[in-house]
Amino acid sequence: MREFEKNIRKVEPYVPGEQPQKKVIKLNTNENPYPPAPGVLAAMKKLEGHVDSLRLYPDPTSDTLVSALADFYHVGKDQVFVGVGSDDVLSMCFLTFFNSEKPVFFPDITYSFYKVWADLYRIPYECKKVDENFHIIKEDYYPENGGVIFPNPNAPTSIYEDLEFVEDIIRHNQDVIVIVDEAYIDFAGESALSLLDKYDNLIITQTFSKARSMAGMRIGYAIASPLLIKYLNDAKYSFNSYTMNKTSLVYGAEAVKDKEYFAETTRKIVETRDWAEEEFKKLGFVFPKPSANFIFVSHPEYDAKELFEAMKAKGIYVRFWGSERIEQYLRVTIGTREEMEALFAFLREYMM
Ligand code: PMP
């Protein structure tokens, strides 16, 4: 090893799902199968005539987008923080709020990026085992800790816990920051937003990548008390003042404004999910009750890795990790009805 290697900050990186450049049935990264709201295309056309504006830096406060989100969620502008996808927002939250010697708690089966940020920022952490049905055990989060984070619905399990459950964890952790990662909440149930008035240590993060069909634009946000948002902005301005580019500010605001389109596409995905659940059941798959735009399936008679590879060979991409406790599981994103029909046609043939 060269001498300089000793002082390099090394980390085992997060591995994102594949983004194949050929046309496939893409059910591997929980993207939305429908296009963004029509207002986004209109804004795109309008911007075409303003290429000169790219000479200038974007608004560092991201006011257009922050205002649109504050209106939508009926919170103050000083309660909204935006970033380059919720990954950026969550990373900033880890850096800003998880600064204790005590370990941060999160589930063992969860979004695998949490562990990576903790490692990157040298934050101690403890993974709390979910139960045999993949449910978070809330009592595990009662002991003293340096902060808590969990997604609701959880990923990759798609399990949603109700508000009472979420509140119980927050109530037991009022001396630390609790982050509820609601990347998939629009496909599930009630958001923890209503708890913000009661708990000033709560941060909720959400994204434009799933229900708002804009994974390619990279927009995420946090909603919390003005004090916590101030701390996040202080960290952001110490890192990169211009995180959000000009187009993402305009397109993001347009997407938020169209409440009907958002409700309609989300409803279609939930409908396809309900139907897909039945189809998976008919084929003998088992899975926890899904509440996000994906289903976490396993089959008692077919090896998950072999199935994953067979699907991939036919141009159907789903997600497989092969990691501890979930070796026999595949995460299947809900696509259009037609994409799902193709998936089930393949599975029926494979299982003949
Ligand atoms: N949280 C969870 C639980 C996720 O699954 C994802 C998507 N990979 C994210 C956050 C980040 O999504 P994005 O950065 O696209 O907002």
mmCIF file of C-alpha atoms and ligand atoms in Angstrom:
data_model
loop_
_atom_site.group_PDB
_atom_site.id
_atom_site.type_symbol
_atom_site.label_atom_id
_atom_site.label_comp_id
_atom_site.label_asym_id
_atom_site.label_seq_id
_atom_site.Cartn_x
_atom_site.Cartn_y
_atom_site.Cartn_z
ATOM 1 C CA MET A 1 0.000 0.000 0.000
ATOM 2 C CA ARG A 2 1.333 3.463 -0.877
ATOM 3 C CA GLU A 3 1.842 5.845 2.078
ATOM 4 C CA PHE A 4 -0.825 8.287 0.858
ATOM 5 C CA GLU A 5 -3.439 5.534 0.850
ATOM 6 C CA LYS A 6 -3.490 5.615 4.658
ATOM 7 C CA ASN A 7 -5.142 9.019 4.691
ATOM 8 C CA ILE A 8 -7.664 8.513 1.955
ATOM 9 C CA ARG A 9 -11.310 8.450 3.035
ATOM 10 C CA LYS A 10 -12.423 5.065 1.791
ATOM 11 C CA VAL A 11 -15.959 3.807 1.670
ATOM 12 C CA GLU A 12 -17.796 0.886 0.160
ATOM 13 C CA PRO A 13 -20.182 2.683 -2.184
ATOM 14 C CA TYR A 14 -23.904 2.205 -2.698
ATOM 15 C CA VAL A 15 -24.673 0.203 -5.820
ATOM 16 C CA PRO A 16 -27.582 1.679 -7.786
ATOM 17 C CA GLY A 17 -29.858 -0.503 -9.928
ATOM 18 C CA GLU A 18 -28.869 -0.947 -13.542
ATOM 19 C CA GLN A 19 -29.869 1.655 -16.129
ATOM 20 C CA PRO A 20 -29.636 -0.374 -19.350
ATOM 21 C CA GLN A 21 -29.295 1.748 -22.472
ATOM 22 C CA LYS A 22 -31.363 -0.631 -24.588
ATOM 23 C CA LYS A 23 -35.144 -0.925 -24.474
ATOM 24 C CA VAL A 24 -36.217 -3.322 -21.735
ATOM 25 C CA ILE A 25 -39.172 -3.818 -19.428
ATOM 26 C CA LYS A 26 -37.675 -1.857 -16.598
ATOM 27 C CA LEU A 27 -39.020 -2.887 -13.221
ATOM 28 C CA ASN A 28 -35.768 -2.585 -11.259
ATOM 29 C CA THR A 29 -35.447 0.943 -9.821
ATOM 30 C CA ASN A 30 -38.972 1.923 -8.754
ATOM 31 C CA GLU A 31 -39.404 4.568 -11.425
ATOM 32 C CA ASN A 32 -42.876 5.699 -12.449
ATOM 33 C CA PRO A 33 -44.073 4.201 -15.768
ATOM 34 C CA TYR A 34 -46.060 7.358 -16.628
ATOM 35 C CA PRO A 35 -44.622 10.653 -17.912
ATOM 36 C CA PRO A 36 -44.325 13.747 -15.691
ATOM 37 C CA ALA A 37 -47.289 16.146 -15.450
ATOM 38 C CA PRO A 38 -48.130 17.884 -18.801
ATOM 39 C CA GLY A 39 -47.107 21.255 -17.335
ATOM 40 C CA VAL A 40 -43.505 20.021 -17.244
ATOM 41 C CA LEU A 41 -43.392 19.596 -21.030
ATOM 42 C CA ALA A 42 -44.964 23.020 -21.502
ATOM 43 C CA ALA A 43 -42.302 24.532 -19.202
ATOM 44 C CA MET A 44 -39.589 22.722 -21.140
ATOM 45 C CA LYS A 45 -40.773 24.280 -24.412
ATOM 46 C CA LYS A 46 -40.957 27.698 -22.802
ATOM 47 C CA LEU A 47 -37.403 27.450 -21.494
ATOM 48 C CA GLU A 48 -36.082 26.682 -24.974
ATOM 49 C CA GLY A 49 -36.182 30.369 -25.848
ATOM 50 C CA HIS A 50 -34.183 31.318 -22.772
ATOM 51 C CA VAL A 51 -30.896 29.524 -23.250
ATOM 52 C CA ASP A 52 -29.109 32.753 -22.384
ATOM 53 C CA SER A 53 -30.324 32.455 -18.802
ATOM 54 C CA LEU A 54 -27.922 29.537 -18.339
ATOM 55 C CA ARG A 55 -25.079 32.068 -18.146
ATOM 56 C CA LEU A 56 -26.226 32.898 -14.663
ATOM 57 C CA TYR A 57 -26.174 30.819 -11.513
ATOM 58 C CA PRO A 58 -29.528 29.506 -10.327
ATOM 59 C CA ASP A 59 -31.336 30.978 -7.323
ATOM 60 C CA PRO A 60 -29.433 29.531 -4.335
ATOM 61 C CA THR A 61 -32.593 29.622 -2.177
ATOM 62 C CA SER A 62 -34.543 27.579 -4.779
ATOM 63 C CA ASP A 63 -37.495 29.812 -3.976
ATOM 64 C CA THR A 64 -39.748 28.777 -6.925
ATOM 65 C CA LEU A 65 -39.642 25.152 -5.900
ATOM 66 C CA VAL A 66 -39.643 25.727 -2.144
ATOM 67 C CA SER A 67 -42.743 27.958 -2.498
ATOM 68 C CA ALA A 68 -44.587 25.391 -4.633
ATOM 69 C CA LEU A 69 -43.879 22.678 -2.038
ATOM 70 C CA ALA A 70 -44.796 24.928 0.901
ATOM 71 C CA ASP A 71 -48.155 25.687 -0.790
ATOM 72 C CA PHE A 72 -48.833 22.052 -1.574
ATOM 73 C CA TYR A 73 -48.131 20.821 1.956
ATOM 74 C CA HIS A 74 -49.513 23.890 3.792
ATOM 75 C CA VAL A 75 -46.264 24.566 5.628
ATOM 76 C CA GLY A 76 -44.032 27.622 5.840
ATOM 77 C CA LYS A 77 -41.323 28.197 3.249
ATOM 78 C CA ASP A 78 -38.885 28.064 6.149
ATOM 79 C CA GLN A 79 -39.958 24.464 6.730
ATOM 80 C CA VAL A 80 -38.823 23.168 3.327
ATOM 81 C CA PHE A 81 -35.344 22.132 2.208
ATOM 82 C CA VAL A 82 -34.718 20.921 -1.358
ATOM 83 C CA GLY A 83 -31.880 18.857 -2.772
ATOM 84 C CA VAL A 84 -30.654 16.810 -5.711
ATOM 85 C CA GLY A 85 -32.953 13.847 -5.110
ATOM 86 C CA SER A 86 -33.778 12.690 -1.618
ATOM 87 C CA ASP A 87 -30.396 10.956 -1.654
ATOM 88 C CA ASP A 88 -28.776 14.393 -1.486
ATOM 89 C CA VAL A 89 -31.251 15.550 1.180
ATOM 90 C CA LEU A 90 -30.704 12.421 3.276
ATOM 91 C CA SER A 91 -26.956 12.662 2.933
ATOM 92 C CA MET A 92 -27.125 16.277 4.191
ATOM 93 C CA CYS A 93 -29.315 15.117 7.080
ATOM 94 C CA PHE A 94 -26.794 12.441 8.089
ATOM 95 C CA LEU A 95 -23.999 14.998 7.976
ATOM 96 C CA THR A 96 -25.952 17.642 9.888
ATOM 97 C CA PHE A 97 -27.943 15.733 12.482
ATOM 98 C CA PHE A 98 -26.146 12.473 13.197
ATOM 99 C CA ASN A 99 -23.183 13.874 15.016
ATOM 100 C CA SER A 100 -23.252 11.915 18.286
ATOM 101 C CA GLU A 101 -20.905 9.307 19.719
ATOM 102 C CA LYS A 102 -23.953 7.122 20.259
ATOM 103 C CA PRO A 103 -25.101 4.898 17.398
ATOM 104 C CA VAL A 104 -27.796 5.891 14.944
ATOM 105 C CA PHE A 105 -30.486 3.187 14.691
ATOM 106 C CA PHE A 106 -32.030 1.901 11.473
ATOM 107 C CA PRO A 107 -33.495 -1.442 10.329
ATOM 108 C CA ASP A 108 -31.234 -4.227 9.000
ATOM 109 C CA ILE A 109 -33.463 -4.699 5.959
ATOM 110 C CA THR A 110 -33.884 -1.207 4.580
ATOM 111 C CA TYR A 111 -32.562 1.306 2.066
ATOM 112 C CA SER A 112 -28.923 0.239 1.781
ATOM 113 C CA PHE A 113 -27.695 3.814 1.310
ATOM 114 C CA TYR A 114 -28.112 4.560 5.066
ATOM 115 C CA LYS A 115 -25.180 2.342 5.940
ATOM 116 C CA VAL A 116 -23.069 3.945 3.201
ATOM 117 C CA TRP A 117 -23.646 7.534 4.445
ATOM 118 C CA ALA A 118 -22.964 6.441 8.015
ATOM 119 C CA ASP A 119 -19.688 4.866 6.872
ATOM 120 C CA LEU A 120 -18.771 7.845 4.696
ATOM 121 C CA TYR A 121 -19.294 10.352 7.524
ATOM 122 C CA ARG A 122 -17.879 7.995 10.199
ATOM 123 C CA ILE A 123 -21.175 7.919 12.097
ATOM 124 C CA PRO A 124 -21.587 4.983 14.480
ATOM 125 C CA TYR A 125 -24.743 2.943 13.789
ATOM 126 C CA GLU A 126 -26.643 -0.152 14.801
ATOM 127 C CA CYS A 127 -28.922 -2.081 12.493
ATOM 128 C CA LYS A 128 -32.046 -3.328 14.253
ATOM 129 C CA LYS A 129 -33.324 -6.628 12.922
ATOM 130 C CA VAL A 130 -36.782 -6.555 11.400
ATOM 131 C CA ASP A 131 -38.934 -9.524 12.505
ATOM 132 C CA GLU A 132 -39.371 -12.737 10.511
ATOM 133 C CA ASN A 133 -42.155 -11.088 8.497
ATOM 134 C CA PHE A 134 -39.901 -8.084 7.790
ATOM 135 C CA HIS A 135 -41.764 -5.735 10.149
ATOM 136 C CA ILE A 136 -39.807 -3.138 12.110
ATOM 137 C CA ILE A 137 -39.869 -3.885 15.867
ATOM 138 C CA LYS A 138 -40.593 -0.500 17.428
ATOM 139 C CA GLU A 139 -39.317 -1.401 20.914
ATOM 140 C CA ASP A 140 -35.838 -1.890 19.419
ATOM 141 C CA TYR A 141 -35.717 1.877 18.902
ATOM 142 C CA TYR A 142 -36.394 2.761 22.566
ATOM 143 C CA PRO A 143 -32.821 2.495 23.943
ATOM 144 C CA GLU A 144 -30.576 5.557 23.957
ATOM 145 C CA ASN A 145 -29.141 6.357 20.524
ATOM 146 C CA GLY A 146 -27.636 9.071 18.330
ATOM 147 C CA GLY A 147 -30.642 9.376 16.013
ATOM 148 C CA VAL A 148 -33.160 7.218 14.170
ATOM 149 C CA ILE A 149 -33.995 6.798 10.496
ATOM 150 C CA PHE A 150 -36.392 4.448 8.738
ATOM 151 C CA PRO A 151 -38.409 4.559 5.534
ATOM 152 C CA ASN A 152 -42.186 4.321 5.611
ATOM 153 C CA PRO A 153 -43.139 2.362 3.554
ATOM 154 C CA ASN A 154 -39.901 0.473 4.099
ATOM 155 C CA ALA A 155 -37.763 -0.511 1.124
ATOM 156 C CA PRO A 156 -37.318 -3.087 -0.300
ATOM 157 C CA THR A 157 -40.123 -4.754 1.676
ATOM 158 C CA SER A 158 -42.911 -2.291 0.669
ATOM 159 C CA ILE A 159 -44.339 -2.570 4.206
ATOM 160 C CA TYR A 160 -46.204 0.483 5.559
ATOM 161 C CA GLU A 161 -46.609 1.063 9.280
ATOM 162 C CA ASP A 162 -49.476 3.248 10.460
ATOM 163 C CA LEU A 163 -49.121 6.676 11.994
ATOM 164 C CA GLU A 164 -49.551 5.400 15.532
ATOM 165 C CA PHE A 165 -46.551 3.113 15.049
ATOM 166 C CA VAL A 166 -44.449 5.936 13.594
ATOM 167 C CA GLU A 167 -45.462 8.290 16.397
ATOM 168 C CA ASP A 168 -44.541 5.695 19.010
ATOM 169 C CA ILE A 169 -40.949 5.617 17.728
ATOM 170 C CA ILE A 170 -40.771 9.420 17.631
ATOM 171 C CA ARG A 171 -42.288 9.749 21.133
ATOM 172 C CA HIS A 172 -39.569 7.473 22.520
ATOM 173 C CA ASN A 173 -36.810 9.474 20.817
ATOM 174 C CA GLN A 174 -37.459 13.137 21.550
ATOM 175 C CA ASP A 175 -33.839 13.926 22.445
ATOM 176 C CA VAL A 176 -32.487 12.965 19.036
ATOM 177 C CA ILE A 177 -33.419 13.635 15.419
ATOM 178 C CA VAL A 178 -35.834 11.142 13.876
ATOM 179 C CA ILE A 179 -35.960 10.985 10.073
ATOM 180 C CA VAL A 180 -38.921 9.320 8.387
ATOM 181 C CA ASP A 181 -37.984 8.652 4.766
ATOM 182 C CA GLU A 182 -41.280 8.861 2.889
ATOM 183 C CA ALA A 183 -39.991 8.238 -0.647
ATOM 184 C CA TYR A 184 -42.996 5.965 -1.315
ATOM 185 C CA ILE A 185 -45.662 7.476 0.933
ATOM 186 C CA ASP A 186 -47.952 8.574 -1.922
ATOM 187 C CA PHE A 187 -48.665 4.918 -2.773
ATOM 188 C CA ALA A 188 -49.314 4.009 0.852
ATOM 189 C CA GLY A 189 -51.249 5.737 3.606
ATOM 190 C CA GLU A 190 -51.093 8.742 5.855
ATOM 191 C CA SER A 191 -47.864 10.738 5.946
ATOM 192 C CA ALA A 192 -46.178 11.673 9.231
ATOM 193 C CA LEU A 193 -46.460 15.354 8.186
ATOM 194 C CA SER A 194 -49.312 15.835 10.676
ATOM 195 C CA LEU A 195 -46.865 15.002 13.488
ATOM 196 C CA LEU A 196 -44.602 17.957 12.718
ATOM 197 C CA ASP A 197 -46.604 20.309 14.941
ATOM 198 C CA LYS A 198 -46.129 17.971 17.859
ATOM 199 C CA TYR A 199 -42.476 16.926 17.437
ATOM 200 C CA ASP A 200 -39.793 19.470 16.634
ATOM 201 C CA ASN A 201 -37.165 16.711 16.313
ATOM 202 C CA LEU A 202 -38.932 15.106 13.313
ATOM 203 C CA ILE A 203 -37.729 15.347 9.703
ATOM 204 C CA ILE A 204 -39.722 13.975 6.797
ATOM 205 C CA THR A 205 -38.055 13.423 3.446
ATOM 206 C CA GLN A 206 -39.839 12.845 0.160
ATOM 207 C CA THR A 207 -38.920 12.732 -3.519
ATOM 208 C CA PHE A 208 -39.990 13.622 -7.068
ATOM 209 C CA SER A 209 -38.532 10.331 -8.318
ATOM 210 C CA LYS A 210 -41.484 8.060 -7.628
ATOM 211 C CA ALA A 211 -45.078 9.375 -7.531
ATOM 212 C CA ARG A 212 -44.068 12.531 -9.445
ATOM 213 C CA SER A 213 -42.404 10.652 -12.324
ATOM 214 C CA MET A 214 -39.213 12.696 -12.308
ATOM 215 C CA ALA A 215 -36.334 10.446 -11.241
ATOM 216 C CA GLY A 216 -34.276 11.893 -14.097
ATOM 217 C CA MET A 217 -34.622 15.441 -12.780
ATOM 218 C CA ARG A 218 -33.187 14.591 -9.334
ATOM 219 C CA ILE A 219 -35.351 16.501 -6.865
ATOM 220 C CA GLY A 220 -35.960 15.627 -3.234
ATOM 221 C CA TYR A 221 -37.012 17.577 -0.167
ATOM 222 C CA ALA A 222 -37.221 17.590 3.593
ATOM 223 C CA ILE A 223 -39.998 19.118 5.677
ATOM 224 C CA ALA A 224 -39.296 19.927 9.323
ATOM 225 C CA SER A 225 -39.282 22.745 11.865
ATOM 226 C CA PRO A 226 -37.740 26.085 10.747
ATOM 227 C CA LEU A 227 -34.836 25.491 13.139
ATOM 228 C CA LEU A 228 -33.884 22.112 11.645
ATOM 229 C CA ILE A 229 -34.294 23.478 8.103
ATOM 230 C CA LYS A 230 -31.941 26.333 9.037
ATOM 231 C CA TYR A 231 -29.305 23.825 10.187
ATOM 232 C CA LEU A 232 -29.700 21.905 6.931
ATOM 233 C CA ASN A 233 -29.295 25.087 4.881
ATOM 234 C CA ASP A 234 -26.208 26.071 6.896
ATOM 235 C CA ALA A 235 -24.660 22.705 5.994
ATOM 236 C CA LYS A 236 -25.731 23.026 2.359
ATOM 237 C CA TYR A 237 -24.218 26.504 1.993
ATOM 238 C CA SER A 238 -21.001 25.111 3.460
ATOM 239 C CA PHE A 239 -20.944 22.420 0.820
ATOM 240 C CA ASN A 240 -22.425 23.739 -2.451
ATOM 241 C CA SER A 241 -24.633 26.841 -2.624
ATOM 242 C CA TYR A 242 -26.183 25.946 -5.978
ATOM 243 C CA THR A 243 -27.401 22.402 -5.591
ATOM 244 C CA MET A 244 -30.533 22.826 -7.720
ATOM 245 C CA ASN A 245 -30.125 23.728 -11.378
ATOM 246 C CA LYS A 246 -32.441 26.198 -13.118
ATOM 247 C CA THR A 247 -34.459 23.621 -15.004
ATOM 248 C CA SER A 248 -35.146 21.447 -11.975
ATOM 249 C CA LEU A 249 -36.526 24.469 -10.108
ATOM 250 C CA VAL A 250 -39.000 25.288 -12.898
ATOM 251 C CA TYR A 251 -40.016 21.731 -13.828
ATOM 252 C CA GLY A 252 -40.286 20.709 -10.208
ATOM 253 C CA ALA A 253 -42.638 23.593 -9.405
ATOM 254 C CA GLU A 254 -44.799 22.698 -12.444
ATOM 255 C CA ALA A 255 -45.056 19.068 -11.361
ATOM 256 C CA VAL A 256 -46.184 20.030 -7.856
ATOM 257 C CA LYS A 257 -48.902 22.342 -9.138
ATOM 258 C CA ASP A 258 -50.778 19.614 -11.025
ATOM 259 C CA LYS A 259 -52.567 17.872 -8.175
ATOM 260 C CA GLU A 260 -55.036 16.023 -10.415
ATOM 261 C CA TYR A 261 -52.434 14.395 -12.638
ATOM 262 C CA PHE A 262 -50.473 13.335 -9.567
ATOM 263 C CA ALA A 263 -53.568 11.758 -7.978
ATOM 264 C CA GLU A 264 -54.558 10.056 -11.236
ATOM 265 C CA THR A 265 -51.178 8.413 -12.019
ATOM 266 C CA THR A 266 -50.711 7.362 -8.402
ATOM 267 C CA ARG A 267 -54.177 5.774 -8.411
ATOM 268 C CA LYS A 268 -53.366 3.876 -11.628
ATOM 269 C CA ILE A 269 -50.182 2.458 -10.095
ATOM 270 C CA VAL A 270 -51.989 1.374 -6.933
ATOM 271 C CA GLU A 271 -54.675 -0.302 -9.087
ATOM 272 C CA THR A 272 -52.046 -2.172 -11.104
ATOM 273 C CA ARG A 273 -50.341 -3.165 -7.851
ATOM 274 C CA ASP A 274 -53.586 -4.586 -6.417
ATOM 275 C CA TRP A 275 -54.087 -6.636 -9.569
ATOM 276 C CA ALA A 276 -50.405 -7.726 -9.678
ATOM 277 C CA GLU A 277 -50.688 -8.967 -6.080
ATOM 278 C CA GLU A 278 -53.418 -11.388 -7.154
ATOM 279 C CA GLU A 279 -51.417 -12.533 -10.178
ATOM 280 C CA PHE A 280 -48.323 -13.192 -8.052
ATOM 281 C CA LYS A 281 -50.463 -15.134 -5.576
ATOM 282 C CA LYS A 282 -51.953 -17.302 -8.330
ATOM 283 C CA LEU A 283 -48.419 -18.269 -9.333
ATOM 284 C CA GLY A 284 -47.509 -19.253 -5.759
ATOM 285 C CA PHE A 285 -45.344 -16.262 -4.860
ATOM 286 C CA VAL A 286 -45.258 -15.031 -1.277
ATOM 287 C CA PHE A 287 -44.712 -11.407 -0.261
ATOM 288 C CA PRO A 288 -45.396 -8.920 2.506
ATOM 289 C CA LYS A 289 -48.477 -6.731 1.902
ATOM 290 C CA PRO A 290 -47.157 -4.066 -0.511
ATOM 291 C CA SER A 291 -47.785 -0.365 0.078
ATOM 292 C CA ALA A 292 -45.224 1.223 -2.255
ATOM 293 C CA ASN A 293 -44.821 1.084 -6.060
ATOM 294 C CA PHE A 294 -43.098 -2.293 -5.794
ATOM 295 C CA ILE A 295 -43.697 -5.810 -4.481
ATOM 296 C CA PHE A 296 -41.048 -7.842 -2.632
ATOM 297 C CA VAL A 297 -41.623 -11.394 -3.821
ATOM 298 C CA SER A 298 -40.234 -14.844 -3.146
ATOM 299 C CA HIS A 299 -41.220 -18.266 -4.457
ATOM 300 C CA PRO A 300 -40.877 -21.408 -2.343
ATOM 301 C CA GLU A 301 -39.990 -23.531 -5.387
ATOM 302 C CA TYR A 302 -37.869 -21.272 -7.570
ATOM 303 C CA ASP A 303 -34.451 -19.828 -6.809
ATOM 304 C CA ALA A 304 -34.568 -16.013 -6.854
ATOM 305 C CA LYS A 305 -31.186 -15.563 -8.536
ATOM 306 C CA GLU A 306 -31.994 -18.026 -11.313
ATOM 307 C CA LEU A 307 -35.348 -16.390 -11.863
ATOM 308 C CA PHE A 308 -33.743 -12.941 -11.892
ATOM 309 C CA GLU A 309 -31.254 -14.044 -14.543
ATOM 310 C CA ALA A 310 -33.873 -15.772 -16.671
ATOM 311 C CA MET A 311 -35.995 -12.616 -16.617
ATOM 312 C CA LYS A 312 -33.056 -10.446 -17.489
ATOM 313 C CA ALA A 313 -32.195 -12.671 -20.443
ATOM 314 C CA LYS A 314 -35.702 -11.941 -21.744
ATOM 315 C CA GLY A 315 -35.327 -8.191 -21.246
ATOM 316 C CA ILE A 316 -37.329 -7.976 -18.005
ATOM 317 C CA TYR A 317 -35.281 -6.194 -15.346
ATOM 318 C CA VAL A 318 -36.156 -6.509 -11.651
ATOM 319 C CA ARG A 319 -33.936 -6.011 -8.581
ATOM 320 C CA PHE A 320 -32.060 -8.796 -6.817
ATOM 321 C CA TRP A 321 -29.521 -8.372 -3.996
ATOM 322 C CA GLY A 322 -28.750 -11.865 -2.780
ATOM 323 C CA SER A 323 -27.791 -10.398 0.583
ATOM 324 C CA GLU A 324 -28.368 -11.892 4.022
ATOM 325 C CA ARG A 325 -32.017 -12.640 4.909
ATOM 326 C CA ILE A 326 -33.259 -11.609 1.453
ATOM 327 C CA GLU A 327 -31.340 -14.101 -0.721
ATOM 328 C CA GLN A 328 -34.584 -15.549 -2.069
ATOM 329 C CA TYR A 329 -36.362 -12.275 -2.764
ATOM 330 C CA LEU A 330 -36.853 -10.098 -5.827
ATOM 331 C CA ARG A 331 -38.153 -6.553 -5.800
ATOM 332 C CA VAL A 332 -40.499 -5.891 -8.692
ATOM 333 C CA THR A 333 -41.451 -2.299 -9.516
ATOM 334 C CA ILE A 334 -45.047 -1.747 -10.623
ATOM 335 C CA GLY A 335 -44.969 -0.777 -14.293
ATOM 336 C CA THR A 336 -47.873 -0.207 -16.654
ATOM 337 C CA ARG A 337 -50.538 -2.898 -16.868
ATOM 338 C CA GLU A 338 -48.999 -3.983 -20.223
ATOM 339 C CA GLU A 339 -45.492 -4.292 -18.748
ATOM 340 C CA MET A 340 -46.856 -6.349 -15.874
ATOM 341 C CA GLU A 341 -48.825 -8.564 -18.300
ATOM 342 C CA ALA A 342 -45.545 -9.286 -20.102
ATOM 343 C CA LEU A 343 -43.882 -10.151 -16.786
ATOM 344 C CA PHE A 344 -46.658 -12.577 -15.826
ATOM 345 C CA ALA A 345 -46.692 -14.132 -19.307
ATOM 346 C CA PHE A 346 -42.980 -14.819 -18.892
ATOM 347 C CA LEU A 347 -43.443 -16.245 -15.385
ATOM 348 C CA ARG A 348 -46.279 -18.546 -16.474
ATOM 349 C CA GLU A 349 -44.107 -19.934 -19.236
ATOM 350 C CA TYR A 350 -41.048 -20.271 -16.954
ATOM 351 C CA MET A 351 -43.048 -22.202 -14.397
ATOM 352 C CA MET A 352 -44.709 -24.604 -16.820
HETATM 353 N N1 PMP B 1 -35.238 6.564 0.060
HETATM 354 C C1 PMP B 1 -35.612 5.343 -0.343
HETATM 355 C C2 PMP B 1 -36.218 4.422 0.655
HETATM 356 C C3 PMP B 1 -35.420 4.947 -1.673
HETATM 357 O O1 PMP B 1 -35.755 3.721 -2.075
HETATM 358 C C4 PMP B 1 -34.858 5.861 -2.586
HETATM 359 C C5 PMP B 1 -34.708 5.489 -4.043
HETATM 360 N N2 PMP B 1 -33.629 4.734 -4.380
HETATM 361 C C6 PMP B 1 -34.462 7.108 -2.113
HETATM 362 C C7 PMP B 1 -34.683 7.429 -0.795
HETATM 363 C C8 PMP B 1 -33.764 8.114 -2.970
HETATM 364 O O2 PMP B 1 -34.472 8.492 -4.059
HETATM 365 P P1 PMP B 1 -34.120 9.837 -4.845
HETATM 366 O O3 PMP B 1 -32.704 10.216 -4.532
HETATM 367 O O4 PMP B 1 -34.335 9.474 -6.272
HETATM 368 O O5 PMP B 1 -35.077 10.852 -4.337
#
